[in-house]
Coordinates of N, CA, C and O in Angstrom, one line a residue:
X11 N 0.8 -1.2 0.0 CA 0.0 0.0 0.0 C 0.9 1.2 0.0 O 1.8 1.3 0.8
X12 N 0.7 2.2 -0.8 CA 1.4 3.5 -1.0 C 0.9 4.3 -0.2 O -0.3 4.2 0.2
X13 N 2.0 5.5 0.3 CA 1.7 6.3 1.2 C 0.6 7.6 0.1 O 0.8 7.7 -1.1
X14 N -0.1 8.1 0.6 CA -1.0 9.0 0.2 C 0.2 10.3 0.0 O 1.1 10.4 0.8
X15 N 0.1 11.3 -1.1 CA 0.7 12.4 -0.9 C 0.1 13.4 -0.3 O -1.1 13.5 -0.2
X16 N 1.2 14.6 0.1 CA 0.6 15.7 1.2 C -0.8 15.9 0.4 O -1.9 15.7 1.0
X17 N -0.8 16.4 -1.1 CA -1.5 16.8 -1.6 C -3.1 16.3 -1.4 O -4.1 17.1 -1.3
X18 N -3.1 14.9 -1.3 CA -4.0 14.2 -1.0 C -4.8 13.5 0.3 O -5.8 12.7 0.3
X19 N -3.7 14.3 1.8 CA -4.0 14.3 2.6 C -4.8 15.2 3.1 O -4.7 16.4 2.7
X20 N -5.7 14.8 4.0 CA -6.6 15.7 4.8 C -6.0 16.6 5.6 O -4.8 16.4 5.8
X21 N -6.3 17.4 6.1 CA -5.6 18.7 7.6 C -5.7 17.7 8.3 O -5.3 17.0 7.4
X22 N -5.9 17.0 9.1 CA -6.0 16.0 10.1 C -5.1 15.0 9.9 O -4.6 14.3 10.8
X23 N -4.9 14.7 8.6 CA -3.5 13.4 8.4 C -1.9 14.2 8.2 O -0.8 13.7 8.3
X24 N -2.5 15.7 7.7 CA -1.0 16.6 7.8 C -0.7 16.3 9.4 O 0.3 15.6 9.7
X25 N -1.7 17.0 10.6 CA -1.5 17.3 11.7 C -0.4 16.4 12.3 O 0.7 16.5 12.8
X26 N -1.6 15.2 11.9 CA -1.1 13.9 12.4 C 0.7 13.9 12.1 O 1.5 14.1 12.9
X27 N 0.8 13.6 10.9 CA 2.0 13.4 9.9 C 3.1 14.9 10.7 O 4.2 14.7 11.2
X28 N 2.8 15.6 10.6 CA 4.1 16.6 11.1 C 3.9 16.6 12.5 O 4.6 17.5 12.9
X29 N 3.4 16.0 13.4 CA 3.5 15.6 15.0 C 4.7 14.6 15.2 O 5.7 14.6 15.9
X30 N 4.1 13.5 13.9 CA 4.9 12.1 14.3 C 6.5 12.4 13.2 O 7.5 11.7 13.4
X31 N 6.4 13.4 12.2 CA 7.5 13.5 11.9 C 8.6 14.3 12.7 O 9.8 13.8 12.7
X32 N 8.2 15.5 13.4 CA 8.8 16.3 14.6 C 9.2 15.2 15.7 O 10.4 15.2 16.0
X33 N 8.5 14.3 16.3 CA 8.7 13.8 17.1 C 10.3 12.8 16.1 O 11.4 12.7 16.7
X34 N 10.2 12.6 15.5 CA 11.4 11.6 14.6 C 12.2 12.1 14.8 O 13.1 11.5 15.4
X35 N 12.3 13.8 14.4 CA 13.0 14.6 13.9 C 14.1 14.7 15.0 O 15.3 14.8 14.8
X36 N 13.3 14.7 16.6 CA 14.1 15.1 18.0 C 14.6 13.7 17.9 O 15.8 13.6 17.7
X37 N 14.0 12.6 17.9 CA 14.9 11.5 18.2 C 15.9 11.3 17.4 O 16.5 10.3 17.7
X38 N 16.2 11.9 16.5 CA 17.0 11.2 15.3 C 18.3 12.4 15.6 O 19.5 12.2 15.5
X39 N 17.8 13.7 16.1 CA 19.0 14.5 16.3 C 19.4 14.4 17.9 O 19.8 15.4 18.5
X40 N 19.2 13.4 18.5 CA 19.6 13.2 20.2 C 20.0 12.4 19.6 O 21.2 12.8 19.4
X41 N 19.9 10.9 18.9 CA 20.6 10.3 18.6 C 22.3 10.6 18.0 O 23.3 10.1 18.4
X42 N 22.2 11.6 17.0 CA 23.0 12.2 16.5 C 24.2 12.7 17.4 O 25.5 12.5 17.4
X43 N 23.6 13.3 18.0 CA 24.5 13.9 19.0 C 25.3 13.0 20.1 O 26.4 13.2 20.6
X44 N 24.5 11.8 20.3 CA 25.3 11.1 20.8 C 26.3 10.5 19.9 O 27.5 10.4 20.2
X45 N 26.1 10.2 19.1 CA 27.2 9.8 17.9 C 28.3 10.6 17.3 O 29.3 10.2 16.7
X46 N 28.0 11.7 17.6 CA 29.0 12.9 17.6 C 29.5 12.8 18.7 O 30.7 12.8 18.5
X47 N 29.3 12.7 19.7 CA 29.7 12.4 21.0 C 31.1 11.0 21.4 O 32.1 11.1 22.1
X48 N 30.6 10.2 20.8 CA 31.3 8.7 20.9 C 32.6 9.4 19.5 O 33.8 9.2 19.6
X49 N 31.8 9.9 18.6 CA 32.8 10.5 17.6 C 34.3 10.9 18.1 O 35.5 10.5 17.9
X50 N 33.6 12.1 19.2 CA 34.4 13.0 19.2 C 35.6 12.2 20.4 O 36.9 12.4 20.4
X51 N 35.1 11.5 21.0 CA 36.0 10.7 22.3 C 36.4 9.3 21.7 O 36.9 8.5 22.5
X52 N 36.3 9.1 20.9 CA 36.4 7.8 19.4 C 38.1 8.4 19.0 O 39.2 7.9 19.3
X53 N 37.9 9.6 18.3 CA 38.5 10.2 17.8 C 40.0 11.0 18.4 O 41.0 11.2 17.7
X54 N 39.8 11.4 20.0 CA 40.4 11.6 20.6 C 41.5 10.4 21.4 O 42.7 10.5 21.7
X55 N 41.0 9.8 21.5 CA 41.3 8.7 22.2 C 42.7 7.9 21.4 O 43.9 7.6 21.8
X56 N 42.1 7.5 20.2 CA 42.9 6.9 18.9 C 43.5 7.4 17.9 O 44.5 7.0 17.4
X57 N 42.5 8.6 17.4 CA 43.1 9.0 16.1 C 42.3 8.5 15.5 O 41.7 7.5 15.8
X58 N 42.1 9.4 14.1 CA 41.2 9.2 13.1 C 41.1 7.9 12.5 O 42.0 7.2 12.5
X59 N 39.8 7.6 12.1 CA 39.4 5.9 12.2 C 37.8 6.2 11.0 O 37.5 7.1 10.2
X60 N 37.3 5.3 11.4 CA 35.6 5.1 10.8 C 35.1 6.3 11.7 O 34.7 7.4 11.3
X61 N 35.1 5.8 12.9 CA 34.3 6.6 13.5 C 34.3 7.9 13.8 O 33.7 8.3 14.8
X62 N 35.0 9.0 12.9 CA 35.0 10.0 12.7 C 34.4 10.1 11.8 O 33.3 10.8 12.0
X63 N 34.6 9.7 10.8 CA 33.4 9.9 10.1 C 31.8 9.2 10.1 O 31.1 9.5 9.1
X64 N 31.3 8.5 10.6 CA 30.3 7.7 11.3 C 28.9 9.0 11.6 O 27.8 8.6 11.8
X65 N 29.2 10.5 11.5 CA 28.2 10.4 12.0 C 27.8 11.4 10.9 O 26.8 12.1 11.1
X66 N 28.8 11.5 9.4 CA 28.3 11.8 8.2 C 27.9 10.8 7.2 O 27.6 11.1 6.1
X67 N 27.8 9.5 7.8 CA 27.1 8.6 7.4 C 25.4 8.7 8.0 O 24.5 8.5 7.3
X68 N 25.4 8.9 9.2 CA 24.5 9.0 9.5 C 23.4 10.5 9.5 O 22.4 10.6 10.3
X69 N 23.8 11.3 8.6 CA 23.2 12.3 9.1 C 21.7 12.4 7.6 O 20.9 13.3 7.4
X70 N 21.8 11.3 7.0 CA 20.5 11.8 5.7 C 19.7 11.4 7.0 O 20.0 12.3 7.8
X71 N 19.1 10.8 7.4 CA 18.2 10.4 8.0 C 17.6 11.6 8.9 O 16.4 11.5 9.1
X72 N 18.4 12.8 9.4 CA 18.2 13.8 10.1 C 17.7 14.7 9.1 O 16.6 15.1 9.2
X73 N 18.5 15.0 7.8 CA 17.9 15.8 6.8 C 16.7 15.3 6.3 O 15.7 16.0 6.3
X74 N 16.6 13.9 5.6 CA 15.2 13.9 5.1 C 14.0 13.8 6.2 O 12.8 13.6 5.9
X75 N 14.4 14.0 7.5 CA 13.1 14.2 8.3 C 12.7 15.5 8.8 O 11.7 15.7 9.6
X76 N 13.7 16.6 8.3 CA 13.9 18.0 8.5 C 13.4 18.5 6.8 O 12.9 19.6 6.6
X77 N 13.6 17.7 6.1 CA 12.9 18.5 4.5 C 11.2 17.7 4.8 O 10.2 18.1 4.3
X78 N 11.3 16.4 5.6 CA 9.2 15.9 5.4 C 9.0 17.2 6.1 O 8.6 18.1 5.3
X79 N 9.3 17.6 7.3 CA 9.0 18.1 8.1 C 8.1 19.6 7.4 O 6.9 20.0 7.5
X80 N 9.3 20.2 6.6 CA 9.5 21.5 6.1 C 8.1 21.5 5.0 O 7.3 22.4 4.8
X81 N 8.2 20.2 4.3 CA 7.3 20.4 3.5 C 5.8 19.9 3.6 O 4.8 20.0 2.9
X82 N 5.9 19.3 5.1 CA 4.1 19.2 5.5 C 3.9 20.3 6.0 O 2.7 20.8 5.9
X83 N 4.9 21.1 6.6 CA 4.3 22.4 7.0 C 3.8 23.5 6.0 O 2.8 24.0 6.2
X84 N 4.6 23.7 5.0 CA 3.9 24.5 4.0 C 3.2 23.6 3.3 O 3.1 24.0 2.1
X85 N 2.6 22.5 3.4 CA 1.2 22.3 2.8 C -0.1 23.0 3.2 O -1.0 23.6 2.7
X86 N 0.6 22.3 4.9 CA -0.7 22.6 6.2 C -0.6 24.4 5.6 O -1.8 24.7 5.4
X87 N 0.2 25.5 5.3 CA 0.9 26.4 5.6 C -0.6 27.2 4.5 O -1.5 28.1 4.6
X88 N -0.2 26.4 3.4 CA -1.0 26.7 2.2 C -2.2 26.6 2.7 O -2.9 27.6 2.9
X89 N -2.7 25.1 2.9 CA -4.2 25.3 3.0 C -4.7 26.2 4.1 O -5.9 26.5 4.0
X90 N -4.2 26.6 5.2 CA -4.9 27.7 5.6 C -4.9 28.5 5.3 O -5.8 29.1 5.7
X91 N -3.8 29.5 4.3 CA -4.2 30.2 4.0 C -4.9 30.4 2.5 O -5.0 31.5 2.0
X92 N -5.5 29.3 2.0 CA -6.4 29.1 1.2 C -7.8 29.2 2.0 O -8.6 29.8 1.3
X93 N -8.2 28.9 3.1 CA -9.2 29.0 3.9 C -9.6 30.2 4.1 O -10.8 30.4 4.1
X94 N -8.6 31.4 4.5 CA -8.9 32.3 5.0 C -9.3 33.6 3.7 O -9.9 34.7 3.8
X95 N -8.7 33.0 2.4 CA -9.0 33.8 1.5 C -10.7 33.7 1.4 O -11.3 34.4 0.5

């Protein structure tokens, strides 16, 4: 089953959809940061390795939940102010 596009979602499945993508968005950048974290004491400890770079492997996953994010909001952003016209 295919995901529905913004376009074709309701205000109530955006709502939904940019709640549970925000909430992603914090876990995925605490996650991050710990990984930057282990990075940085990875890194110190030994000398440059994987895990210096480890947490530019990991960072699409932070961006494409910061571009859903960006663009349910100007859906939601649009249709109200299509309402209000």
């Amino acid at each position: 089953m295919r995901e529905k596009t913004l376009r074709e979602q309701s205000i109530d499945e955006l709502y939904y959809n940019e709640h549970k993508t925000k909430n992603d968005f914090i876990k995925n950048s605490v996650l991050m940061i710990f990984i930057i974290a282990i990075s940085i004491f990875v890194t110190a400890e030994k000398g440059f390795g994987i895990f210096t770079f480890l947490p530019l492997f990991c960072c699409y996953s932070i961006l494409s939940c910061y571009i859903r994010l960006k663009n349910i909001r100007e859906e939601i952003k649009s249709r109200l102010l299509h309402l209000k016209e």
